GROMACS .gro file of C-alpha atoms in nm:
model
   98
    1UNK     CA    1   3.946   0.000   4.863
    2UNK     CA    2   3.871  -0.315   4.733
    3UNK     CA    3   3.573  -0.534   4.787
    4UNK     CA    4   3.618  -0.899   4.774
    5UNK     CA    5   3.295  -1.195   4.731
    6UNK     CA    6   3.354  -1.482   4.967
    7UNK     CA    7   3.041  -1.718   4.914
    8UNK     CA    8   3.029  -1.941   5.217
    9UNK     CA    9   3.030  -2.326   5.185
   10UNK     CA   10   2.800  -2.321   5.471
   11UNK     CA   11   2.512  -2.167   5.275
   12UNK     CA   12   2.592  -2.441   5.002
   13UNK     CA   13   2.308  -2.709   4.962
   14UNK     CA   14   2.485  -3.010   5.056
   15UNK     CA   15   2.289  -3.242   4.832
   16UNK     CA   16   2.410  -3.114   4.540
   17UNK     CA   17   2.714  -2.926   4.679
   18UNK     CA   18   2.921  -2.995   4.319
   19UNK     CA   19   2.637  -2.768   4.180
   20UNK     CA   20   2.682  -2.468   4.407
   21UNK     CA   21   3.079  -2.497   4.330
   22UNK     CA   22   2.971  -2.491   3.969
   23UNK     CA   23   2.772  -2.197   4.024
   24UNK     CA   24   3.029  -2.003   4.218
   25UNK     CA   25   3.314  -2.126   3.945
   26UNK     CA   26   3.061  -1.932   3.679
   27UNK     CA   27   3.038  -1.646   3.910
   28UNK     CA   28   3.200  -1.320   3.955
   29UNK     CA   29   3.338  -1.436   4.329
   30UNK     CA   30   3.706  -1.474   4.351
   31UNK     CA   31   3.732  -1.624   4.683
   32UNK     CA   32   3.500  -1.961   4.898
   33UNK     CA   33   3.536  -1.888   5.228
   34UNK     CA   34   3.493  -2.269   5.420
   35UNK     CA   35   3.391  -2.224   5.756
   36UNK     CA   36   3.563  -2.497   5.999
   37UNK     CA   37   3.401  -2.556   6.321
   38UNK     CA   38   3.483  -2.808   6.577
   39UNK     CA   39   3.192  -2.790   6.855
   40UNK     CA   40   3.432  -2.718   7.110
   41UNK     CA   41   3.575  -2.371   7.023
   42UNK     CA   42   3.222  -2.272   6.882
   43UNK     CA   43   2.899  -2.463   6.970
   44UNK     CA   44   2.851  -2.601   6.564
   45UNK     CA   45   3.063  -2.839   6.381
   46UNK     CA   46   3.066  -2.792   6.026
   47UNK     CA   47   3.301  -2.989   5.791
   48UNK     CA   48   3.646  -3.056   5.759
   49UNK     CA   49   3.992  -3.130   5.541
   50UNK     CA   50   3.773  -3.439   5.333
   51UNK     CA   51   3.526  -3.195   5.183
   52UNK     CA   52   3.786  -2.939   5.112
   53UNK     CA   53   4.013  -3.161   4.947
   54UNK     CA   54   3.686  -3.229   4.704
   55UNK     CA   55   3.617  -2.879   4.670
   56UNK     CA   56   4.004  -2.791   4.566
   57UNK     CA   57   3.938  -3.046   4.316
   58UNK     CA   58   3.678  -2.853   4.107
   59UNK     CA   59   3.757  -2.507   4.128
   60UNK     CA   60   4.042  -2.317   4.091
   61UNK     CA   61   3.898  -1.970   4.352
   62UNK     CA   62   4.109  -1.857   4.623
   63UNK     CA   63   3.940  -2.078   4.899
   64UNK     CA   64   3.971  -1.897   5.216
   65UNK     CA   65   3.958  -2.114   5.545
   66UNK     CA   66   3.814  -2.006   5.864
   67UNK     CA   67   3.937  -2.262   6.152
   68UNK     CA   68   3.656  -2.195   6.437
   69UNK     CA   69   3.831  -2.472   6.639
   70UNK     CA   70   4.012  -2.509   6.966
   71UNK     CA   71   4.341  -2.649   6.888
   72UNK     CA   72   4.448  -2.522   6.522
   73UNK     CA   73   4.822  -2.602   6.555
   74UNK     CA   74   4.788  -2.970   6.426
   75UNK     CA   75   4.555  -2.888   6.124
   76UNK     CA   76   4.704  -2.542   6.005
   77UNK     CA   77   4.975  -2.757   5.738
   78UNK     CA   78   4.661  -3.019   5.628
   79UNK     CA   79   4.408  -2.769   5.554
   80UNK     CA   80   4.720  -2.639   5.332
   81UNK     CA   81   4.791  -2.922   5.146
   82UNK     CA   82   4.439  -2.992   5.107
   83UNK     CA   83   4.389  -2.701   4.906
   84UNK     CA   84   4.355  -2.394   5.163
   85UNK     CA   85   4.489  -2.036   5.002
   86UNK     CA   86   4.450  -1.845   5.319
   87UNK     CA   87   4.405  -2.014   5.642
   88UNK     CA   88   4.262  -1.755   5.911
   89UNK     CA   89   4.291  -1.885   6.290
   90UNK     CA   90   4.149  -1.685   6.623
   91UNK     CA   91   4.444  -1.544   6.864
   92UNK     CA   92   4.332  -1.689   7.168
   93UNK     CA   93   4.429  -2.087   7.040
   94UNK     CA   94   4.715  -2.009   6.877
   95UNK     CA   95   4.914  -1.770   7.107
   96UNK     CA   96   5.271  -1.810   6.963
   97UNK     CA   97   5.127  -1.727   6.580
   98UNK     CA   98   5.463  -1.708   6.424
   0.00000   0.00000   0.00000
């Protein structure tokens, strides 16, 4: 088996977030796992297809998206086209999932 490094954006400091990209660009991690939350499916909101779309402009990782929100549907193509390589959604709000 495998083991892959998935640095969260979340634990990024978001003053100097082109920094941490930097950093993880340098680094041995293959993937950024972005974290997506809406405060409706989960209590936090977090950040959304803007920052991503700047972050797929300065690295070329796997960026693995994480879409923590209520009605994924809608967002699944933009989150692709701005610059998603994997695009993980929960069962329960998309029940079709074909």
């Amino acid at each position: 088996m495998r083991t892959i490094v998935a640095p969260s954006v979340l634990s990024a400091n978001f003053l100097d977030l082109r920094n941490d990209i930097e950093m993880l660009n340098n680094s041995e991690a293959e993937w950024i796992h972005y974290d997506v939350m809406d405060g409706v499916f989960v209590p936090n909101i977090s950040f959304g297809l803007p920052i991503l779309e700047q972050i797929s402009t300065i690295t070329s990782k796997f960026i693995d998206v994480h879409l923590m929100i209520a009605n994924p549907d809608p967002y699944i193509l933009p989150f692709k086209n701005a610059g998603a390589s994997n695009i993980t959604v929960h069962y329960e709000t998309c029940p079709h999932l074909n």
